[in-house]
PDB file of C-alpha atoms in Angstrom:
ATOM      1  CA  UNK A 679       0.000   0.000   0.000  1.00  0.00           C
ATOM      2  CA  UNK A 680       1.319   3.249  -1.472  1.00  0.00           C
ATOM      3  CA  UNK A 681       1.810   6.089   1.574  1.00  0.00           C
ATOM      4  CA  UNK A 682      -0.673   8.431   0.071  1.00  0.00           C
ATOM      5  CA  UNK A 683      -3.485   5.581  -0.477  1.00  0.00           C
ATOM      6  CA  UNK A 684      -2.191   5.266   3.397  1.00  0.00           C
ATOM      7  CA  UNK A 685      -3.005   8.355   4.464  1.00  0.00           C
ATOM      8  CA  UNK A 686      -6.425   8.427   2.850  1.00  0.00           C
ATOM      9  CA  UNK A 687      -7.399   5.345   4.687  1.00  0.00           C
ATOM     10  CA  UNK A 688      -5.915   6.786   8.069  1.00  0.00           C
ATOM     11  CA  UNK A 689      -7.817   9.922   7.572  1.00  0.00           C
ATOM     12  CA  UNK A 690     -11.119   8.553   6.336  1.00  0.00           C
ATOM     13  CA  UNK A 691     -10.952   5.530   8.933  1.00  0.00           C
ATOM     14  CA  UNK A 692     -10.294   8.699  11.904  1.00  0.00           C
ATOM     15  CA  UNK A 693     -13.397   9.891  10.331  1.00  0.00           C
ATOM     16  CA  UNK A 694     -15.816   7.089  10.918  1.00  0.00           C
ATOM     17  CA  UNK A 695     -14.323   6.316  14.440  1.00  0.00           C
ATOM     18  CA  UNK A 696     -14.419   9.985  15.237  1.00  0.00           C
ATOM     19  CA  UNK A 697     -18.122  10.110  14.479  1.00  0.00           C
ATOM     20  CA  UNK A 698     -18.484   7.185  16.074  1.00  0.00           C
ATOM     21  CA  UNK A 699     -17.414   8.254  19.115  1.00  0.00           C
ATOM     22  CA  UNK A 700     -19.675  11.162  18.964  1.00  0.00           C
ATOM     23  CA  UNK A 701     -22.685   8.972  18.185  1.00  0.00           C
ATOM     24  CA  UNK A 702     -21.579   6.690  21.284  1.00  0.00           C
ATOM     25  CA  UNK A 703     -21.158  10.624  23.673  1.00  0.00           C
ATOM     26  CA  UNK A 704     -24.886  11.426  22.831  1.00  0.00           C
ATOM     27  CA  UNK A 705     -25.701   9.383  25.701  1.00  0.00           C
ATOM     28  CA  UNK A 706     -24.410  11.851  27.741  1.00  0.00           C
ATOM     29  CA  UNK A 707     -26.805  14.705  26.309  1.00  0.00           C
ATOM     30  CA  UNK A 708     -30.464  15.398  26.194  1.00  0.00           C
ATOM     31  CA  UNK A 709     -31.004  13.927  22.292  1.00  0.00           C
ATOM     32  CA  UNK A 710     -33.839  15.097  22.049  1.00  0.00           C
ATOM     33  CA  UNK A 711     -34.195  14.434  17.944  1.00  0.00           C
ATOM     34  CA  UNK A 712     -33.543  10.697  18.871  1.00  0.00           C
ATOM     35  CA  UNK A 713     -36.141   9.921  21.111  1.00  0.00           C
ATOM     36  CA  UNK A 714     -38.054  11.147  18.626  1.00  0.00           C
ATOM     37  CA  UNK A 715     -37.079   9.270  15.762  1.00  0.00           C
ATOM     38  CA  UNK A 716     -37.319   6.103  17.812  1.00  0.00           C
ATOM     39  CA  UNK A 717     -41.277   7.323  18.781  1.00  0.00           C
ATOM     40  CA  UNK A 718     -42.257   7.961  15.235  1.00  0.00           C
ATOM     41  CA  UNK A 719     -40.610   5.162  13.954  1.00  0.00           C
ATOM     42  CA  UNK A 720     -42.756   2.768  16.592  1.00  0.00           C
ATOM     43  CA  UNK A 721     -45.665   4.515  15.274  1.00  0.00           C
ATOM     44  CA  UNK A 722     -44.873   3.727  11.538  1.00  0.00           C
ATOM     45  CA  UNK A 723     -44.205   0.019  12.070  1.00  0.00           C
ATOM     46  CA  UNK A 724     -47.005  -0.042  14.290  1.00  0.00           C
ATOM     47  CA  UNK A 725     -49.199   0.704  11.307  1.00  0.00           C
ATOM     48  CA  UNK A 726     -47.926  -1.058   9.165  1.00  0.00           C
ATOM     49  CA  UNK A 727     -48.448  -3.861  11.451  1.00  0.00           C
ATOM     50  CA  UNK A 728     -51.700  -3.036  11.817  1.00  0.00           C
ATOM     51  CA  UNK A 729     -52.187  -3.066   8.090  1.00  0.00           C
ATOM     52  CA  UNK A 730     -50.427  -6.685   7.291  1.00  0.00           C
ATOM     53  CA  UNK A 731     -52.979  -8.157  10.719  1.00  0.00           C
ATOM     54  CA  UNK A 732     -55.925  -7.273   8.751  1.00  0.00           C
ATOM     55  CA  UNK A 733     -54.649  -8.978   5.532  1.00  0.00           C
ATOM     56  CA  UNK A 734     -53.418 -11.932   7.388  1.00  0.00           C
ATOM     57  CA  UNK A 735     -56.304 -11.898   8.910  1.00  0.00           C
ATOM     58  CA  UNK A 736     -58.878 -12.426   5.461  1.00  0.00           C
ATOM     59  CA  UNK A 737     -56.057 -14.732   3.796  1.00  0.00           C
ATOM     60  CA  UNK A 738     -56.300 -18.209   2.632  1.00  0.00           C
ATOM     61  CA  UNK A 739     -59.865 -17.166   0.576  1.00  0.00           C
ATOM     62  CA  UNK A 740     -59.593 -20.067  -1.442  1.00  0.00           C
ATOM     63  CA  UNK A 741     -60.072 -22.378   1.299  1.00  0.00           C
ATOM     64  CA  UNK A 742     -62.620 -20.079   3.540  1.00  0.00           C
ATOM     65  CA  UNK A 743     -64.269 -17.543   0.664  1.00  0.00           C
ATOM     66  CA  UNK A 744     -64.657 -14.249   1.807  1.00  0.00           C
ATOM     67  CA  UNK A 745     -67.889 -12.188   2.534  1.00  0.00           C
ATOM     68  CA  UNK A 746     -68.685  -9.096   0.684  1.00  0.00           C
ATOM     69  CA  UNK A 747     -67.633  -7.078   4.087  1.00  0.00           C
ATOM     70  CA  UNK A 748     -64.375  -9.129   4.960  1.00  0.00           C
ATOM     71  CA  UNK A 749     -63.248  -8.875   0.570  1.00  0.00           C
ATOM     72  CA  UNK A 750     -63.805  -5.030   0.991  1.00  0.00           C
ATOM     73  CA  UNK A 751     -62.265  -4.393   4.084  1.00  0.00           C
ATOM     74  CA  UNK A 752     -59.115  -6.563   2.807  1.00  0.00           C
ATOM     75  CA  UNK A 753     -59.094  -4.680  -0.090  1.00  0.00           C
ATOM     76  CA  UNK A 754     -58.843  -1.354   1.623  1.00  0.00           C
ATOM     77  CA  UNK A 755     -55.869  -2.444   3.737  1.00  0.00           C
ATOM     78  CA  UNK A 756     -53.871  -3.705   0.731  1.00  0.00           C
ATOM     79  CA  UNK A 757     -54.828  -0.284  -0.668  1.00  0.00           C
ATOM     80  CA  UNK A 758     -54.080   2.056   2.148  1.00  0.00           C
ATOM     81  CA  UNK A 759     -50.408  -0.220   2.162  1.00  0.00           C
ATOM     82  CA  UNK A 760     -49.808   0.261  -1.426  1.00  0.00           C
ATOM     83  CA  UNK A 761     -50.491   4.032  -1.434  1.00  0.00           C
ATOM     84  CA  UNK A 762     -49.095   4.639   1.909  1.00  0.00           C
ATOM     85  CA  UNK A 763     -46.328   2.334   2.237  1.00  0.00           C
ATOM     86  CA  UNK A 764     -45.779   1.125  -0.857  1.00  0.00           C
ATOM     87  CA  UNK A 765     -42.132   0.281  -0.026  1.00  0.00           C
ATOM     88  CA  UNK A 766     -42.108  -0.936   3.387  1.00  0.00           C
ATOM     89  CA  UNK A 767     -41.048   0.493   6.177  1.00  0.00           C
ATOM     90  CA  UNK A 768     -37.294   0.017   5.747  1.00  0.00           C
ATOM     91  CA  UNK A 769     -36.911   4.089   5.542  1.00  0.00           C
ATOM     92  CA  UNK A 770     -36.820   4.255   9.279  1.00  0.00           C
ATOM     93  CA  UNK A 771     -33.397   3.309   8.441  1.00  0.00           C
ATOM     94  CA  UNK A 772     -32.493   6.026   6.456  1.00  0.00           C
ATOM     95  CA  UNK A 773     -30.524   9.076   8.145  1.00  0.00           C
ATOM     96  CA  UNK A 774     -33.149  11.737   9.626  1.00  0.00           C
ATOM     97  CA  UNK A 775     -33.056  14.415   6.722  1.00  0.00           C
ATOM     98  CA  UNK A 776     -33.659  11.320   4.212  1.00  0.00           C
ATOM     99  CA  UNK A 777     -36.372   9.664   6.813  1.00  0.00           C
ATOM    100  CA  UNK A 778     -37.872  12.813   6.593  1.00  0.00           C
ATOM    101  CA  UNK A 779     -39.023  13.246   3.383  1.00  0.00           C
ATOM    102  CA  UNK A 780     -39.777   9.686   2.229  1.00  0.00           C
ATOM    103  CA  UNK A 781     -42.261  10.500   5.886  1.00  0.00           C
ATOM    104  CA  UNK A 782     -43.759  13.537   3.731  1.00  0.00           C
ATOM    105  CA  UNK A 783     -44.715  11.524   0.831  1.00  0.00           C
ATOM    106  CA  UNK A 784     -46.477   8.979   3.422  1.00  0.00           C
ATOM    107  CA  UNK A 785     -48.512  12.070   4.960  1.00  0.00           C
ATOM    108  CA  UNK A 786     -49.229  12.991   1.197  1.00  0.00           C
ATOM    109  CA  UNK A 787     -50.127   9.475   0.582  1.00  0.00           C
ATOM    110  CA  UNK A 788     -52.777   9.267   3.698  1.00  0.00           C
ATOM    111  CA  UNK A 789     -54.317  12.870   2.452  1.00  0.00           C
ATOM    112  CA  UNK A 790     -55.201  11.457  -0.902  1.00  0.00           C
ATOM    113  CA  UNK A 791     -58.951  11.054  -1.367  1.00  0.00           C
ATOM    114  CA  UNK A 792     -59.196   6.930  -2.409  1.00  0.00           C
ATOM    115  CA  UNK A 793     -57.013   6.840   0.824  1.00  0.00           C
ATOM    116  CA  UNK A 794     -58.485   8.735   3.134  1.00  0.00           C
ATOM    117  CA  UNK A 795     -61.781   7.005   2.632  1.00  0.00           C
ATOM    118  CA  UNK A 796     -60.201   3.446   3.008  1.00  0.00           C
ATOM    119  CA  UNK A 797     -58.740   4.568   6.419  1.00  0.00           C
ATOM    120  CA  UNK A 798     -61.962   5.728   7.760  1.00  0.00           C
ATOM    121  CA  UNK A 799     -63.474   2.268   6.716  1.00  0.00           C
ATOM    122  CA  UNK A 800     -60.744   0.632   8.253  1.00  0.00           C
ATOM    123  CA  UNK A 801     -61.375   2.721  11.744  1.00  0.00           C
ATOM    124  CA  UNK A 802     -57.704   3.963  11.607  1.00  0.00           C
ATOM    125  CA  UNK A 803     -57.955   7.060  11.609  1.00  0.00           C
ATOM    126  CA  UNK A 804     -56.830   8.577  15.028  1.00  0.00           C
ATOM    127  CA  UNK A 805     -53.810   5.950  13.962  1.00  0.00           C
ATOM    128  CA  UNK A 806     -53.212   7.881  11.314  1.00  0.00           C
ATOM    129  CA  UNK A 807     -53.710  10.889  12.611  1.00  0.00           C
ATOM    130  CA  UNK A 808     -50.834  10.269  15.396  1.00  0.00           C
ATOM    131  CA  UNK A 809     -48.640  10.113  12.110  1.00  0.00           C
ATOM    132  CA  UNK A 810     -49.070  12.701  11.189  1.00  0.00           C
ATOM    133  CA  UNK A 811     -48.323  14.580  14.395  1.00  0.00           C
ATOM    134  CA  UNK A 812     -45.351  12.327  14.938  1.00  0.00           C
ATOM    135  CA  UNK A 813     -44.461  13.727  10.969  1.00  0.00           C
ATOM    136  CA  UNK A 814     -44.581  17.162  12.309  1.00  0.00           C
ATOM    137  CA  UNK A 815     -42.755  16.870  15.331  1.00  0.00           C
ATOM    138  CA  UNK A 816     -40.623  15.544  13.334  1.00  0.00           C
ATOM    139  CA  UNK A 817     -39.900  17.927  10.681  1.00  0.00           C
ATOM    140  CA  UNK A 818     -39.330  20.750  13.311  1.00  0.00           C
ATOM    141  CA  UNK A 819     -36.927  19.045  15.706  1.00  0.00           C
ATOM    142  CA  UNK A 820     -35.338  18.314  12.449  1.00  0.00           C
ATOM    143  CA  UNK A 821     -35.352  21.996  11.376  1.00  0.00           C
ATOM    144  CA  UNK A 822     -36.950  21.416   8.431  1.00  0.00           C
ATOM    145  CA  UNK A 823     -40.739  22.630   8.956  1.00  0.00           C
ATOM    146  CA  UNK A 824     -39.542  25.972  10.646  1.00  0.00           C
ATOM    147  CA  UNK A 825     -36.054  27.315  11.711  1.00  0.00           C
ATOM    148  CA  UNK A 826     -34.486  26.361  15.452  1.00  0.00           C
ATOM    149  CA  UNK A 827     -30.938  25.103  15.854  1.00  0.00           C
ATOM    150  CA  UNK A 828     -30.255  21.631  14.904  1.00  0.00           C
ATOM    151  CA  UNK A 829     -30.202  19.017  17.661  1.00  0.00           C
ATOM    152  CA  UNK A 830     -27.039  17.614  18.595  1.00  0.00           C
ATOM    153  CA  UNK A 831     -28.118  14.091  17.554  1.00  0.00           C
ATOM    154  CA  UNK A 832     -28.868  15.015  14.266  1.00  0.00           C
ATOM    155  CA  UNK A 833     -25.476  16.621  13.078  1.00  0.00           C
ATOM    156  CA  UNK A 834     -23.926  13.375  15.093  1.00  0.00           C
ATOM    157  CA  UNK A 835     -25.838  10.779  12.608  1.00  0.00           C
ATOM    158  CA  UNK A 836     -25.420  13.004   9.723  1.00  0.00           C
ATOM    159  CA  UNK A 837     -21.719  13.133  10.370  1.00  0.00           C
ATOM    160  CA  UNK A 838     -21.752   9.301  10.682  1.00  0.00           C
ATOM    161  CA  UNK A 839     -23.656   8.518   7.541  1.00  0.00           C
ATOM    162  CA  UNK A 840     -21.144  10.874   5.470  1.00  0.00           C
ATOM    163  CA  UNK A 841     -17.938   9.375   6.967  1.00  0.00           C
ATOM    164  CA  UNK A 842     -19.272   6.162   6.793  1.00  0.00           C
ATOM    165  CA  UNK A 843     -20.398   6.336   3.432  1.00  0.00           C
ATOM    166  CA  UNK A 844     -16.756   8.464   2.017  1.00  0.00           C
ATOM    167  CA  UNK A 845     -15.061   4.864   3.580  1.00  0.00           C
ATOM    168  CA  UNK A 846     -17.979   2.786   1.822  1.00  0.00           C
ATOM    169  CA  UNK A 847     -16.944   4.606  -1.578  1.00  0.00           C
ATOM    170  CA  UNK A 848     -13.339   4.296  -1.147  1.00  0.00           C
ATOM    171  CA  UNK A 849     -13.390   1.072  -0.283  1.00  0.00           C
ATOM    172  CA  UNK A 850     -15.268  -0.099  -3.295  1.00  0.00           C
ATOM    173  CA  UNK A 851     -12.534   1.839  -5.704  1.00  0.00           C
ATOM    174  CA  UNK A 852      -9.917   0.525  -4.092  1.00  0.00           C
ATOM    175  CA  UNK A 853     -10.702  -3.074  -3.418  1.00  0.00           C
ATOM    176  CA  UNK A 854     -13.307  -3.807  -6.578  1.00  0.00           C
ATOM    177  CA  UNK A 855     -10.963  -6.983  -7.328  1.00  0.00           C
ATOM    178  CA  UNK A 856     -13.138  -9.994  -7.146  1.00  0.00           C
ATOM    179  CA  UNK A 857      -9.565 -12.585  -7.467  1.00  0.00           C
ATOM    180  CA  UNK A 858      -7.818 -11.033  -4.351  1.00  0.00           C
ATOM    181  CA  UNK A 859      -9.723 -12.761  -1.688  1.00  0.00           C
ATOM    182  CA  UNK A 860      -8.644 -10.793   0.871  1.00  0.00           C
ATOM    183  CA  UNK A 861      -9.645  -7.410  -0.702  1.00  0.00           C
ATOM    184  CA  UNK A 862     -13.105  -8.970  -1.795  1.00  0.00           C
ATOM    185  CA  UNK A 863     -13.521 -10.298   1.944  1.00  0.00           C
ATOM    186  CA  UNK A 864     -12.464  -6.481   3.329  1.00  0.00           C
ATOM    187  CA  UNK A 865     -14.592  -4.827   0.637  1.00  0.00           C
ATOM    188  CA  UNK A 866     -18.286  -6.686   1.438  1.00  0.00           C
ATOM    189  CA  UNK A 867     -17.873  -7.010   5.220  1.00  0.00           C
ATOM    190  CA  UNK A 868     -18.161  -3.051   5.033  1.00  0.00           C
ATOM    191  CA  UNK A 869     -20.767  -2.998   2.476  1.00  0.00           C
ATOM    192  CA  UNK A 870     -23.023  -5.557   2.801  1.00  0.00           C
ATOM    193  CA  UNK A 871     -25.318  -3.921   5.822  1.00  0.00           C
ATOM    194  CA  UNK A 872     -26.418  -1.313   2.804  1.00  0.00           C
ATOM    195  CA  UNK A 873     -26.446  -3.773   0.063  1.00  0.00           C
ATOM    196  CA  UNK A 874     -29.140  -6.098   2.322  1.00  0.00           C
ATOM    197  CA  UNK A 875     -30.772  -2.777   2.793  1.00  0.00           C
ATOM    198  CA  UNK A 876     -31.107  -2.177  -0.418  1.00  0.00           C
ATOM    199  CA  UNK A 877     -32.265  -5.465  -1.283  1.00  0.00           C
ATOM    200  CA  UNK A 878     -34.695  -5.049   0.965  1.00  0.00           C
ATOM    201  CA  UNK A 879     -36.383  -2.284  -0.706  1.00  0.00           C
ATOM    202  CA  UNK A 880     -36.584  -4.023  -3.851  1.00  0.00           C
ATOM    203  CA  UNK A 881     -38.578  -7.004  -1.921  1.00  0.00           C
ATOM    204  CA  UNK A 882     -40.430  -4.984  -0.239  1.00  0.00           C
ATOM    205  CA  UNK A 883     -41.404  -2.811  -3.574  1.00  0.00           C
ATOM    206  CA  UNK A 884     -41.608  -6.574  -5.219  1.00  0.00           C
ATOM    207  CA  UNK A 885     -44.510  -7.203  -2.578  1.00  0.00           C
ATOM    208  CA  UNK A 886     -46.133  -3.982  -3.265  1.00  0.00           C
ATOM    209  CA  UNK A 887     -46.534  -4.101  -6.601  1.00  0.00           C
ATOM    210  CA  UNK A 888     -47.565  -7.533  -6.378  1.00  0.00           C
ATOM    211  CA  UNK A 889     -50.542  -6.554  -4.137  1.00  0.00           C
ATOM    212  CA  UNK A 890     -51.510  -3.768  -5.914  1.00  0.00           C
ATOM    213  CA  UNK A 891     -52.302  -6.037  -9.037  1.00  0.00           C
ATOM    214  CA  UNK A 892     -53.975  -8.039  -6.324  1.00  0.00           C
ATOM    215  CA  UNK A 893     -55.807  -4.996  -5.796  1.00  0.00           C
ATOM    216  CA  UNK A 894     -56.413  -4.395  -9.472  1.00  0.00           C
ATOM    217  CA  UNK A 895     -57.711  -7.587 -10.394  1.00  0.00           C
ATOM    218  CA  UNK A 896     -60.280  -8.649  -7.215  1.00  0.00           C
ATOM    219  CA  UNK A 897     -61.440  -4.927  -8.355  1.00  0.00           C
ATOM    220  CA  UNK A 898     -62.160  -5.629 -11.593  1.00  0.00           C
ATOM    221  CA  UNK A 899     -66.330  -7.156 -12.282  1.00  0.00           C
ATOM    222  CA  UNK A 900     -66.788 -10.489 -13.458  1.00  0.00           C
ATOM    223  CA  UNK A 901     -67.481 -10.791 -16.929  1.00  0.00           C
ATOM    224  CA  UNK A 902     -71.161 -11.127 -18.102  1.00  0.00           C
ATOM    225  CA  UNK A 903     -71.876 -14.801 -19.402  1.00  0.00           C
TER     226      UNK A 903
END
């Protein structure tokens, strides 16, 4: 290893271990942003749970048909999922700014008319209404909705996620040889956790798309013999 490539690992290794160390410190301080990203995100996946219990719950119609009541109600939760969480919930993931606006295009989702209707049939809607407080909150802790100085854990995570990712990136450019073992080995221990994220997300959109032809179809009439 050259002593320049050397010193860009050194510095871009301090980096993540640096911000490390910060994330680990925010124990120590009133982190206020994180509390609240760990409330709204128990409020998304309890949703979403909420959601896949009502399908589960009207499954297996070709061994029990369903009523009229049970095929509609079914049909609005694989709706309301499709519109409103058409990817999953694997965004909770994401860093807060990025969390943040894939949670806008939920709340725009939910204020749609088809949807809105569905979640009052479903009797979710003080459910979803707590999202979209939680959305709020979220947005101006974050800085985003209105101005206020950014919480400590924010920059922390931020910092993180871009020293992180710079070692991600130069890792891949300098060890993208597939024969040397050892560089291969080095090069998908650090980015596999965001390659099975990202995999993931293209299930998860796999599954949505798949119900929303679901969707399609049980909507469609039956022909006229």
């Amino acid at each position: 290893m050259s002593a320049a490539l050397l010193r860009r690992w050194s510095s871009t290794t301090y980096a993540v271990i640096a911000s490390t160390e910060a994330l680990e410190a925010l124990g120590s301080i009133d982190a206020t942003m994180m509390e609240i990203d760990r409330g709204t995100d128990r409020c998304i996946g309890a949703f979403s749970g909420q959601l896949a219990s009502i399908e589960r719950a009207f499954d297996h119609d070709d061994i029990l048909p369903l009523t009229d009541d049970e095929a509609a109600r079914r049909r609005d939760a694989l709706l309301v999922r499709s519109e409103v969480l058409s990817s999953g919930t694997d965004f909770i993931r994401l860093v807060y700014s990025q969390q943040w606006v894939r949670m806008s295009a939920m709340i725009k989702a939910i204020e749609g008319k088809d949807v809105k209707a569905a979640v009052e049939r479903l009797g979710l809607s003080a459910e979803v209404g707590r999202l979209q407080r939680w959305t709020e909150l979220y947005g101006k802790e974050l800085g985003v909705t209105e101005a206020k100085t950014a919480d400590p854990a924010v920059k922390a995570v931020e910092a993180w996620h871009e020293a992180y990712g710079t070692l991600l990136v130069q890792a891949h450019a300098e060890y993208d040889d597939d024969k040397d073992e050892t560089h291969a080995l080095l090069r998908d221990r650090l980015l596999s956790p965001y390659e099975d994220a990202a995999e993931e997300e293209r299930r998860a959109d796999q599954r949505a798309r798949a119900a929303s032809a679901r969707k399609k179809t049980e909507a469609e009439p039956e022909p006229i013999a």
